[in-house]
Every structure is written in C-alpha cells, then in structure tokens.
Coordinates of C-alpha atoms in Angstrom, one line a residue:
M30 CA 55.8 4.2 -137.5
E31 CA 53.7 4.2 -133.8
T32 CA 52.1 7.2 -132.8
F33 CA 51.1 8.0 -129.3
V34 CA 48.2 10.4 -128.6
S35 CA 47.2 11.6 -125.2
H36 CA 43.6 12.2 -124.4
P37 CA 43.1 16.1 -124.1
L38 CA 40.4 15.4 -120.7
V39 CA 42.8 13.0 -119.2
G40 CA 46.3 13.1 -117.3
N41 CA 49.5 12.2 -118.5
K42 CA 49.4 9.6 -121.7
P43 CA 50.5 6.3 -120.9
K44 CA 54.2 4.7 -121.3
R45 CA 54.6 2.6 -124.0
K46 CA 51.4 2.2 -125.2
A47 CA 50.8 2.2 -128.9
F48 CA 47.8 4.1 -130.4
S49 CA 46.8 4.2 -134.3
P50 CA 46.6 7.7 -135.6
K51 CA 43.5 6.6 -137.4
K52 CA 41.7 6.2 -134.4
C53 CA 40.6 9.6 -132.5
S54 CA 41.4 10.0 -129.0
W55 CA 37.9 11.1 -127.7
R56 CA 36.2 7.9 -128.7
N57 CA 36.0 6.5 -125.4
H58 CA 33.7 8.7 -123.2
K59 CA 30.7 9.7 -122.9
V60 CA 28.7 12.6 -121.4
C61 CA 25.4 12.9 -119.4
K62 CA 23.3 15.6 -119.4
K63 CA 21.6 15.3 -116.4
C64 CA 24.1 14.1 -114.0
L65 CA 26.5 16.0 -115.6
Q66 CA 29.2 13.3 -115.4
I67 CA 31.7 11.9 -117.7
D68 CA 32.9 8.6 -118.2
M69 CA 35.8 7.7 -120.0
L70 CA 37.6 4.3 -120.5
P71 CA 41.1 5.6 -121.3
Y72 CA 43.0 2.5 -122.7
G73 CA 41.2 0.1 -120.2
R74 CA 40.6 1.7 -117.1
T75 CA 37.5 3.5 -116.3
I76 CA 37.9 6.8 -114.4
L77 CA 34.4 8.4 -113.6
E78 CA 34.5 12.2 -112.8
R79 CA 32.5 14.8 -111.8
M80 CA 32.2 17.3 -114.5
V81 CA 31.3 21.0 -113.7
P82 CA 30.0 23.2 -116.3
F83 CA 32.2 26.2 -117.3
S84 CA 29.4 28.6 -116.3
Q85 CA 29.9 27.2 -112.8
L86 CA 33.4 27.6 -112.6
V87 CA 33.5 31.0 -114.2
A88 CA 30.8 31.9 -111.1
K89 CA 33.0 30.7 -108.2
Q90 CA 36.1 32.3 -109.8
N91 CA 34.1 36.0 -110.1
S92 CA 32.7 35.4 -106.6
T93 CA 36.2 35.4 -104.9
K94 CA 36.9 38.6 -107.2
D95 CA 35.6 42.2 -106.8
D96 CA 33.0 42.7 -108.8
L97 CA 32.9 45.7 -111.4
T98 CA 31.1 48.5 -110.7
S99 CA 28.0 49.6 -112.6
Q100 CA 29.6 52.8 -114.2
T101 CA 32.5 50.4 -115.7
E102 CA 29.7 47.6 -116.8
E103 CA 27.8 50.5 -118.4
K104 CA 30.9 51.8 -120.3
T105 CA 31.6 48.3 -121.6
R106 CA 28.2 47.5 -123.2
K107 CA 28.5 50.7 -125.0
E108 CA 32.0 49.5 -126.3
I109 CA 30.2 46.7 -127.5
P110 CA 29.3 46.9 -131.6
K111 CA 26.0 46.4 -131.8
T112 CA 24.7 43.7 -134.6
R113 CA 21.4 44.1 -136.3
I114 CA 20.1 42.4 -139.5
I115 CA 20.0 44.2 -142.8
R116 CA 16.8 43.8 -144.7
R117 CA 17.0 44.6 -148.3
N118 CA 14.8 47.9 -149.2
L119 CA 12.2 45.5 -151.0
P120 CA 8.6 44.7 -150.1
L121 CA 8.6 41.6 -148.9
V122 CA 5.6 38.3 -149.5
A123 CA 5.0 35.6 -147.4
I124 CA 4.1 32.1 -149.3
V125 CA 2.3 30.1 -146.3
G126 CA -0.2 27.2 -146.4
R127 CA -0.8 23.9 -144.8
P128 CA 2.4 20.8 -145.4
N129 CA 2.7 19.6 -148.8
V130 CA 0.9 22.0 -151.2
G131 CA 3.6 22.8 -153.2
K132 CA 5.0 26.0 -151.7
S133 CA 8.5 25.8 -152.3
T134 CA 8.0 24.5 -155.7
L135 CA 5.6 27.7 -156.4
L136 CA 8.1 29.7 -155.2
N137 CA 10.7 28.5 -157.3
R138 CA 8.7 29.3 -160.2
L139 CA 7.8 32.6 -159.4
T140 CA 11.9 33.3 -158.8
R141 CA 12.5 31.4 -161.8
D142 CA 15.7 29.9 -159.9
F143 CA 15.3 26.3 -159.9
R144 CA 19.1 25.8 -158.9
F145 CA 19.7 27.6 -155.8
G146 CA 15.9 28.2 -155.1
A147 CA 14.0 26.2 -152.4
I148 CA 13.9 22.2 -152.0
A149 CA 11.4 20.8 -153.3
V150 CA 10.7 17.4 -152.4
D151 CA 6.9 15.6 -152.2
V152 CA 7.7 15.0 -148.7
P153 CA 5.6 16.6 -145.5
G154 CA 7.9 18.7 -143.5
I155 CA 10.8 19.8 -145.5
T156 CA 11.0 23.2 -145.3
R157 CA 11.4 24.7 -141.7
D158 CA 13.6 27.6 -141.3
R159 CA 12.3 30.7 -143.4
T160 CA 14.5 31.7 -146.5
Y161 CA 14.1 34.5 -148.5
H162 CA 14.8 35.0 -152.6
R163 CA 14.5 37.6 -154.8
A164 CA 12.0 37.9 -157.6
F165 CA 10.9 40.3 -160.3
W166 CA 8.1 41.3 -162.2
N167 CA 7.1 44.3 -164.6
G168 CA 10.1 46.4 -163.2
I169 CA 9.1 45.5 -159.7
D170 CA 11.5 43.6 -157.5
F171 CA 10.7 42.2 -154.1
E172 CA 11.7 39.4 -152.0
L173 CA 9.8 36.2 -151.6
V174 CA 9.6 34.2 -148.1
D175 CA 9.1 30.5 -148.1
T176 CA 8.3 29.2 -144.9
G177 CA 6.9 26.0 -143.4
G178 CA 3.6 23.6 -143.7
L179 CA 1.4 25.5 -140.7
V180 CA -0.4 22.9 -138.4
F181 CA -1.9 23.7 -135.4
D182 CA -2.9 20.6 -134.2
E183 CA 0.1 18.5 -132.9
G184 CA -1.6 15.2 -133.0
R185 CA -3.2 15.6 -136.5
E186 CA 0.2 15.9 -138.9
Q187 CA 3.2 14.2 -137.9
V188 CA 5.6 16.5 -138.6
P189 CA 8.5 17.8 -136.2
F190 CA 9.1 21.3 -135.0
L191 CA 5.6 22.6 -135.4
K192 CA 5.6 25.2 -132.9
E193 CA 9.0 26.3 -134.4
I194 CA 7.3 26.1 -137.6
R195 CA 4.6 28.3 -136.7
E196 CA 7.2 31.0 -135.0
Q197 CA 8.6 31.5 -138.3
A198 CA 6.0 31.8 -140.5
L199 CA 4.2 34.3 -137.9
I200 CA 7.6 36.2 -138.3
A201 CA 7.4 36.4 -141.9
L202 CA 3.8 37.4 -142.1
N203 CA 4.2 40.4 -139.7
E204 CA 7.2 41.4 -141.9
A205 CA 5.5 41.1 -145.0
T206 CA 3.5 43.5 -147.5
A207 CA 1.4 40.8 -148.5
A208 CA 0.8 37.3 -148.8
I209 CA 0.3 34.2 -150.9
F210 CA -1.6 31.9 -149.5
V211 CA -0.7 28.3 -151.1
V212 CA -3.8 25.6 -151.3
D213 CA -4.0 22.1 -152.9
S214 CA -6.9 22.0 -155.5
T215 CA -6.3 17.9 -155.3
V216 CA -7.7 17.7 -152.1
G217 CA -10.0 20.6 -151.7
V218 CA -10.7 22.8 -148.8
A219 CA -9.5 21.2 -145.8
D220 CA -10.2 22.1 -142.1
L221 CA -6.5 23.4 -142.0
D222 CA -7.0 25.6 -144.6
R223 CA -10.3 27.5 -142.7
Q224 CA -8.0 27.8 -139.4
I225 CA -4.9 29.3 -141.5
A226 CA -7.4 31.5 -143.7
K227 CA -9.1 32.4 -140.3
M228 CA -5.6 33.7 -138.9
I229 CA -4.5 35.4 -142.1
R230 CA -7.7 37.5 -141.9
R231 CA -6.9 38.5 -138.3
L232 CA -3.4 39.9 -139.6
G233 CA -5.3 42.4 -141.8
L234 CA -2.9 41.7 -144.6
P235 CA -3.3 41.6 -148.2
V236 CA -4.0 38.1 -149.1
L237 CA -3.6 36.3 -152.9
L238 CA -5.5 32.9 -152.8
A239 CA -3.2 30.4 -155.2
V240 CA -4.8 27.0 -155.8
N241 CA -1.9 24.9 -157.2
K242 CA -1.6 21.8 -158.6
C243 CA -4.1 23.4 -161.4
D244 CA -2.6 21.5 -164.3
D245 CA -5.6 20.7 -166.3
E246 CA -9.3 21.9 -167.6
Q247 CA -11.1 20.1 -164.4
R248 CA -8.9 21.1 -161.7
Y249 CA -9.1 24.5 -162.9
L250 CA -13.1 24.0 -162.5
D251 CA -12.4 22.5 -158.9
A252 CA -10.6 26.0 -157.8
N253 CA -14.1 27.8 -157.5
E254 CA -14.7 26.0 -154.4
F255 CA -12.3 27.5 -152.4
W256 CA -14.0 30.7 -152.4
K257 CA -15.6 29.5 -149.2
L258 CA -12.5 30.9 -147.4
G259 CA -13.6 34.3 -147.8
L260 CA -10.2 35.6 -149.1
G261 CA -11.3 36.6 -152.3
E262 CA -11.0 35.1 -156.3
P263 CA -8.8 32.2 -156.1
F264 CA -6.0 32.0 -158.7
P265 CA -5.3 28.6 -160.1
V266 CA -1.6 27.8 -160.7
S267 CA 0.7 24.8 -161.2
G268 CA 4.2 25.3 -159.8
I269 CA 5.7 22.7 -161.6
H270 CA 4.4 23.9 -164.9
G271 CA 4.0 27.8 -164.6
I272 CA 0.0 27.7 -165.6
G273 CA -1.5 31.1 -164.6
T274 CA 1.5 32.0 -162.4
G275 CA 1.6 35.5 -164.8
D276 CA -1.9 36.5 -163.7
L277 CA -1.1 35.9 -160.0
L278 CA 2.0 37.9 -160.4
D279 CA -0.1 41.0 -161.9
K280 CA -2.5 41.3 -158.8
L281 CA 0.8 40.7 -156.9
V282 CA 2.3 43.7 -157.7
E283 CA -0.7 45.4 -158.2
Y284 CA -1.0 45.3 -154.4
I285 CA 2.5 46.1 -153.9
C286 CA 2.0 49.2 -155.6
E287 CA -1.3 50.2 -153.6
R288 CA 0.6 49.6 -150.8
G289 CA 3.3 52.3 -151.6
N290 CA 6.3 49.7 -151.0
V291 CA 8.3 50.4 -154.3
F292 CA 11.7 51.7 -154.1
H293 CA 13.7 52.8 -156.9
E294 CA 17.1 52.2 -155.5
P295 CA 16.4 48.8 -153.9
Y296 CA 19.8 47.9 -152.7
L297 CA 21.5 49.7 -150.0
V298 CA 24.4 46.7 -149.4
D299 CA 27.2 46.8 -151.8
E300 CA 27.1 43.4 -152.9
R301 CA 31.0 43.8 -153.5
N302 CA 32.3 44.7 -150.1
V303 CA 29.9 41.7 -148.2
R304 CA 32.1 39.2 -145.9
R305 CA 30.5 35.8 -147.0
I306 CA 30.7 33.0 -144.6
A307 CA 29.5 29.8 -144.6
I308 CA 29.2 27.9 -141.6
V309 CA 29.4 24.0 -142.0
G310 CA 30.2 21.0 -139.8
R311 CA 28.5 17.8 -139.0
P312 CA 25.1 17.3 -137.8
N313 CA 24.2 18.6 -134.4
A314 CA 27.5 20.4 -134.1
G315 CA 25.8 23.3 -132.8
K316 CA 25.9 25.3 -136.8
S317 CA 22.1 26.7 -136.0
S318 CA 23.0 27.7 -132.6
I319 CA 26.2 29.5 -133.6
L320 CA 24.0 31.4 -136.0
N321 CA 21.5 32.5 -133.6
R322 CA 24.5 33.5 -131.3
L323 CA 26.3 35.5 -134.3
V324 CA 23.2 37.4 -135.4
G325 CA 21.8 38.1 -131.7
E326 CA 18.3 36.4 -132.4
T327 CA 16.5 33.4 -133.3
R328 CA 17.1 33.4 -137.3
A329 CA 17.2 29.3 -137.2
I330 CA 15.6 26.5 -135.6
V331 CA 17.5 24.7 -132.6
S332 CA 17.2 21.6 -131.7
D333 CA 19.0 18.5 -130.3
I334 CA 17.5 16.1 -133.3
P335 CA 20.5 15.6 -136.0
G336 CA 19.2 17.5 -139.5
T337 CA 17.1 20.1 -138.1
T338 CA 18.6 22.3 -140.5
R339 CA 17.1 21.5 -144.0
D340 CA 17.8 24.3 -146.6
T341 CA 20.8 27.2 -146.5
I342 CA 20.0 30.2 -144.5
D343 CA 21.0 33.4 -145.6
T344 CA 21.3 36.3 -143.1
T345 CA 23.0 39.3 -144.0
I346 CA 24.0 41.5 -141.0
Q347 CA 25.8 45.0 -139.9
R348 CA 28.4 44.9 -137.2
D349 CA 30.8 48.0 -136.5
E350 CA 30.2 49.3 -140.1
K351 CA 31.0 46.4 -142.0
I352 CA 28.5 43.9 -143.9
Y353 CA 28.5 39.7 -143.2
C354 CA 26.4 37.5 -144.9
L355 CA 26.1 34.3 -142.8
M356 CA 24.8 30.9 -144.7
D357 CA 23.8 28.6 -142.1
T358 CA 23.8 25.0 -144.0
A359 CA 22.6 21.6 -143.4
G360 CA 24.6 19.1 -141.3
I361 CA 27.1 16.6 -144.0
R362 CA 27.3 13.4 -143.4
R363 CA 29.6 10.3 -144.9
K364 CA 28.5 10.0 -148.4
K365 CA 27.9 6.2 -148.2
M366 CA 25.1 7.2 -145.6
V367 CA 23.1 9.4 -147.7
E368 CA 20.3 8.4 -149.9
Y369 CA 19.3 10.1 -152.8
G370 CA 16.2 12.3 -151.5
T371 CA 15.9 14.9 -149.2
E372 CA 19.1 14.7 -147.5
F373 CA 21.2 14.6 -150.6
F374 CA 19.9 17.9 -151.9
M375 CA 20.5 19.4 -147.8
I376 CA 24.2 18.4 -148.6
N377 CA 24.3 19.8 -151.9
R378 CA 23.5 23.1 -151.1
A379 CA 25.6 22.9 -148.1
F380 CA 28.3 22.5 -150.8
K381 CA 26.9 25.2 -152.8
A382 CA 27.6 27.6 -150.1
I383 CA 31.1 26.6 -149.6
R384 CA 31.5 27.9 -153.1
R385 CA 29.7 31.2 -152.9
A386 CA 31.6 32.0 -149.7
D387 CA 34.6 34.0 -148.9
L388 CA 35.4 31.8 -145.7
V389 CA 34.5 28.9 -144.2
I390 CA 33.4 28.7 -140.3
L391 CA 33.8 24.8 -139.9
V392 CA 31.8 23.9 -136.4
V393 CA 33.5 20.9 -134.7
D394 CA 31.6 19.2 -131.2
A395 CA 34.0 19.4 -128.5
V396 CA 32.8 16.6 -126.6
A397 CA 32.8 14.2 -129.4
D398 CA 35.4 12.9 -132.1
I399 CA 36.9 14.3 -134.7
V400 CA 36.0 11.6 -137.1
E401 CA 37.0 11.2 -141.3
Q402 CA 34.0 13.2 -142.0
D403 CA 35.5 16.5 -140.5
E404 CA 38.8 15.6 -142.4
K405 CA 37.2 15.6 -145.7
L406 CA 35.1 18.8 -145.0
A407 CA 38.6 20.2 -144.0
E408 CA 40.1 19.1 -147.7
R409 CA 36.8 20.0 -149.4
I410 CA 37.9 23.6 -148.1
V411 CA 41.3 23.5 -149.3
Q412 CA 40.0 22.5 -152.6
E413 CA 37.5 25.3 -153.2
G414 CA 40.1 27.7 -152.3
R415 CA 37.9 29.2 -148.9
G416 CA 39.6 30.7 -145.6
C417 CA 38.8 28.8 -142.9
I418 CA 38.1 29.2 -138.9
I419 CA 37.7 25.9 -136.5
L420 CA 35.2 26.5 -134.0
M421 CA 35.3 23.9 -131.4
N422 CA 31.9 24.2 -129.8
K423 CA 30.2 23.1 -126.6
W424 CA 33.6 23.8 -124.6
D425 CA 31.6 24.5 -121.6
L426 CA 31.0 20.8 -121.3
V427 CA 34.8 20.1 -121.2
Q428 CA 36.2 19.4 -117.7
K429 CA 39.4 21.7 -118.0
D430 CA 42.6 21.8 -116.1
E431 CA 45.7 23.9 -116.8
D432 CA 47.1 21.9 -119.8
T433 CA 43.6 21.0 -121.4
Y434 CA 43.5 23.8 -123.8
E435 CA 47.1 23.3 -125.3
K436 CA 46.2 19.4 -125.8
A437 CA 42.9 19.9 -127.2
K438 CA 44.6 22.4 -129.8
H439 CA 47.4 19.8 -130.4
Y440 CA 44.7 17.5 -130.9
V441 CA 42.4 19.5 -133.4
Q442 CA 45.6 20.6 -135.4
T443 CA 46.9 16.8 -135.7
R444 CA 43.4 15.4 -136.7
L445 CA 42.6 18.0 -138.9
A446 CA 46.3 18.2 -141.1
A447 CA 44.7 20.0 -144.2
I448 CA 43.8 22.9 -142.3
D449 CA 46.3 23.5 -139.9
W450 CA 47.1 26.8 -140.9
A451 CA 43.4 27.7 -139.9
P452 CA 43.0 29.4 -136.2
C453 CA 41.4 27.6 -134.0
L454 CA 38.6 29.3 -131.2
F455 CA 37.3 27.1 -128.5
V456 CA 33.6 28.5 -127.8
S457 CA 30.1 27.6 -126.6
A458 CA 26.9 29.2 -128.4
T459 CA 24.8 28.1 -125.3
T460 CA 26.4 30.3 -123.0
G461 CA 28.2 32.8 -125.5
Q462 CA 31.6 31.9 -124.5
R463 CA 34.4 33.6 -127.1
C464 CA 31.7 34.3 -129.2
E465 CA 32.2 37.9 -129.7
K466 CA 35.9 37.2 -130.7
V467 CA 34.7 35.3 -133.7
Y468 CA 34.2 38.9 -135.6
E469 CA 37.8 39.4 -134.8
L470 CA 38.8 36.0 -136.5
I471 CA 36.6 37.0 -139.6
E472 CA 38.0 40.4 -140.0
S473 CA 42.0 39.3 -139.6
V474 CA 41.4 35.9 -142.0
Y475 CA 39.6 38.1 -144.5
E476 CA 42.3 40.6 -144.8
Q477 CA 45.0 37.8 -145.2
Y478 CA 42.6 36.0 -148.2
S479 CA 42.5 38.8 -149.7
R480 CA 46.1 39.9 -149.1
R481 CA 48.5 40.7 -151.8
V482 CA 52.5 41.0 -151.4
S483 CA 55.0 42.8 -153.7
T484 CA 57.0 40.7 -156.1
S485 CA 60.2 42.1 -154.4
V486 CA 59.4 40.9 -151.1
L487 CA 58.1 37.0 -152.6
N488 CA 61.5 36.7 -154.6
Q489 CA 63.5 37.7 -151.1
V490 CA 61.6 34.8 -149.3
L491 CA 62.4 32.6 -152.1
E492 CA 65.9 33.4 -152.1
E493 CA 66.0 32.4 -149.0
A494 CA 64.0 29.5 -148.9
I495 CA 66.6 27.9 -151.5
V496 CA 69.6 29.2 -149.7
W497 CA 68.5 26.7 -146.8
N498 CA 67.1 24.2 -148.7
P499 CA 68.0 23.8 -152.3
P500 CA 66.3 21.7 -154.7
S501 CA 67.2 18.0 -155.1
T502 CA 68.6 16.1 -158.1
N503 CA 67.5 13.6 -159.8
K504 CA 69.2 10.5 -161.1
Q505 CA 69.9 11.6 -164.2
G506 CA 71.9 14.6 -163.1
K507 CA 69.1 17.1 -163.9
Q508 CA 68.4 19.4 -160.7
G509 CA 65.3 21.7 -160.6
K510 CA 65.7 25.9 -160.7
I511 CA 63.6 28.4 -159.6
Y512 CA 64.0 31.5 -161.2
Y513 CA 61.4 33.8 -159.8
C514 CA 57.6 34.4 -158.7
T515 CA 55.1 36.5 -158.4
Q516 CA 51.8 36.9 -156.8
V517 CA 48.8 36.9 -159.9
S518 CA 45.9 36.7 -157.9
S519 CA 44.1 36.9 -154.3
K520 CA 41.3 35.1 -152.9
P521 CA 42.8 33.0 -152.1
P522 CA 46.5 34.1 -152.7
T523 CA 48.0 32.6 -155.9
I524 CA 51.8 32.4 -156.6
T525 CA 53.5 31.4 -159.6
L526 CA 56.9 30.1 -159.8
F527 CA 58.9 30.3 -162.6
V528 CA 61.2 26.9 -163.0
N529 CA 62.8 25.2 -165.8
E530 CA 61.1 21.5 -165.1
P531 CA 58.2 21.3 -163.2
K532 CA 58.3 17.4 -162.7
L533 CA 61.7 17.9 -161.0
F534 CA 60.3 19.1 -157.7
K535 CA 58.9 16.5 -155.9
E536 CA 55.8 17.6 -153.4
N537 CA 57.6 17.1 -150.4
Y538 CA 59.7 20.0 -151.8
K539 CA 56.5 21.8 -153.0
R540 CA 55.2 21.5 -149.6
Y541 CA 58.5 22.6 -147.9
I542 CA 58.4 26.0 -150.1
E543 CA 54.6 26.7 -148.8
N544 CA 55.4 26.3 -145.4
Y545 CA 58.6 28.4 -146.0
F546 CA 56.2 31.3 -147.2
R547 CA 53.8 30.6 -144.6
K548 CA 56.5 30.8 -141.7
S549 CA 58.4 34.3 -143.4
L550 CA 54.5 36.1 -144.6
G551 CA 52.2 34.5 -142.3
F552 CA 48.5 34.1 -144.3
K553 CA 47.2 32.8 -141.2
G554 CA 43.6 31.2 -142.3
T555 CA 43.8 31.3 -145.8
P556 CA 45.2 28.7 -148.3
L557 CA 48.1 29.4 -150.6
R558 CA 48.1 27.9 -153.9
F559 CA 51.6 27.8 -156.0
L560 CA 51.7 27.3 -159.8
W561 CA 54.8 25.8 -161.0
R562 CA 55.1 27.2 -164.3
G563 CA 57.9 25.5 -166.6
K564 CA 60.1 27.2 -170.0
K565 CA 58.0 27.4 -172.9
R566 CA 60.2 25.6 -175.3
P567 CA 59.7 25.7 -179.5
P568 CA 57.9 22.5 -180.8
P569 CA 60.2 20.0 -182.7
I570 CA 60.3 20.9 -186.3

C-alpha cells in the first residue's frame, strides 16, 4: 500500500509521488546556523528559503500591538509560580581531585552503592556534572557529591569541558560542609595536586586527604609523601578493595559533628508524593537544556557536542507546592553503534532512570528526522509502563506558516505510533517558548497515570464496545465472550477482562477494545494494560 507523507516545513504534498513510510520526511534539509537559511530538497527540487528565528517573529508581532503596562507585567510575574531546588537537610561532602585518581570509585565504596552509584571507568573525564549520593556511617546520614576532574591549565590535559567542570566543582565546594581531596599514590605529588590544595585552603573548608590506590604495604609508605600538600594527615585508602575507608569515614563524621550539621530528621520531602520524571532522547536533542530551563539554573553542562551528559543527574525541585524529581539522562544511540565501555554504562543508566520514573519526557529534535531510534525509545517506554510526554525541542528554528503546527503534529503521531496517546508539546529550551506548560502537562498526565475508574463505569463502556463490534467467530464456530472487567491497579492503569477463552481474541480486536476505552474514558498520556483471563477449568482426571 502506497503512503503519501508531506514535509512539515513545505507546502502541499506532491501529486502521485509514492513515499516509503520507513523514510523520514524531514531528512532532506539542513540548517545553517550562521545565515539561518534552510536548504530543502523535497523530491528532487531545490528550494532555498530564508528562515527567520521565532524570537524575531514574536518581536515583529509585538511591535504592532500595544505593549502591556508595567503594572500588568508585575502582576503577571507574581502569578507565575517560582521553582526552587530542594536540598535534603543533610550535611554535604564534596569529593574533588584531578582527573583519573579514582574519585567515582571511592564514592561508590563509601556509599556502598555499586549498582546505581557513579560511573567508574579507567578513562579521564568520565564525570562532568555533579551528582549527589546518600551515605551513612556511625548513625550519621550525609550526602556525597561526585565532581569532575579539576584541571587549571587547558593545554596540559586533553579533557573537554574543563571550564564547565571547574564551575560544577566550585558549586559543590561552596555548598559542602567538608571535602575529601583524592590523590593518586601511584603517581605521587603532582603539580596539579598542589594547585588544587592551594585552592581548597583558600576556601577555609575542612578537608580530608584521601590517598587512593594504596593496595599494598609499599603504597601505604608512599602515602607519607603527601604531607607536603599541607592538608594534614593523609589517609591511605583503596576505592576498589575498601582498605582504610573506615578510618576516613570516622574522621569525616568527626568533622561533620564539630560543625553541628547533624539533623535528627534529615528528610523533609515525602518520597511517596514525589513525581519522578526521566528526560530521555537521542544525543544532542536538548535534554540538558530542557532540564536547566525547567529547574531555572545551570544544573547540567550544555554543549553542541553529542554525549556531553554521561551519568544520570537527579534534581529535586518544588513548584506550586508540588515536588518533582527530574532525571537528566545520557543520549541513547542505536545498539549496534554502541561499544562496550563508557557509552554502554551511560545508556544502561538511562534505561534504569526510565524504570525509576513515573513519567518520561521524550525529547525530539524538531529540525532533525524522527528516526528508528526514537521509535524504539517509544516502544521501550510502553514496555516499562510509564506515562509519556513528547517535547519537540528547537521549535524556534523551524520556519512556520499557518499549517506547520498541524502537519508536524500529524507527523509525530504517525512516526511515534507506539505512543500516539502521549501529548505533544512544541518548545524551545533556548528561548523558553512554552516551557511553562510542561508542568501543566506533567500534572495532567500524572493524574491519568494514577487514575482509578469504578467497575460499573468500566463495564458500561465494555458493553457499548461489544454492541458496536462483537467478537468474531473462528473456523470451528467458537465465539469469544467477555463477561465483565475491573481495574486491578494503577500506575499504569491495568484492567482485567474475564473471558471464556483468551485465544479466541485476536490482536486487532484487543487494540479495538483499548482504543474504545481511551475514546470513552480518556487516559491521555498513560499506557493502558489489559489482562485477558479465561475460565479456570478443573484439571482432567
């Protein structure tokens, strides 16, 4: 069967031109960032059009209208709910050091969390953003902050994002109650260690010097060399084997108690009422930019280089008396393009974030194709049973006319057929266009995701569905019969249908039942699960 697909950015579709549904209709165009022109090749014809950014279009429209008065603007600002990051009422300990000294390995050892802890690979520059992990020792709860390797001379180390990593590490040190400075016993005192020690001394923060990779007696003796740094007694430890970590934690708890940052009621947030939202998508789709826009500050490093975000970044915020936990994840590529190593662990963490979440925000690049990987991500969300919101990012770069929105919306629903029930919002993380509406969608989808419907209403809808389209009869003359249904759980809504024989109902009839329930009851943004249960017959004698 021939399918005709029109380009969302071009006018009417060409006549009598077959187009394969597997090919994406946004493939043959490129955007030049310097001249802001879009070069499209729709079906063999070259069209070069001038593209005007969305911000300029809005400025022209607003210039023709009367501006709002200052009083109205102030009133509007007051009505907008403010977003603030929630910090746990716990002492904070920052782990710092130069690249590849074993900071992430030591953090996993101190937190005893090797499954969901920091990514630890013997490659410099793995950790970039700051990540928070809970720890416990001698009756004291505290949080450890993992940071990237500090480098002050950009020419010495071939590690990208040095400036951004330093900024993230300084934020962690300014928030911290104490710090753990990690050095490498196999290398000795390096010039970079001296520079970091000088910077920490200026902050006036209590510091513990952890000499990592002390796996034998000779390394224990080599740890005495680090008295030169002037940070007190060096603690020889091993992040891999756990040697010496007990003494390090004893001293750390001592520092925390001295500063009086121990709380008897450490948790101020009810974890049961937190909406957990995972932000997923392909590399360079704008996930970190969306996170920063929703949070209201630079929580994650943003760059045009794909693969900037490595580990999952959890950020708990409060907005309009509601608590959200936003999880920024690494970009997910096709499986055959991923080799075992750093990227493998990055993608594995992203999949774990989907399992931990209640809702998933699927970020799609509006100026790129919706490819097979996006479709697989949509199928993954359905398999995990999570609510979903589709965000078409970079909408300000798309040249629009009166039909662009409807065409693009139809295009998204066609390509992402597995989650055609998910609401789609066209946003721009750069300009903030429609980003305020994301929270409204989250609340709406979460309400449907945790919704329960009474058995009487469900059976009334089921009866109407059977009247309009009764089950078919197989070749042996047997017809499927549905007796009644009831909802057995929520998150996602799960409905059990009691029938005479589940095998008599084909997949197309099951899809019909699901679509009829959605049409009658809504359930916008959440998957529906149907369990077909047959009669229990006694075993043969």
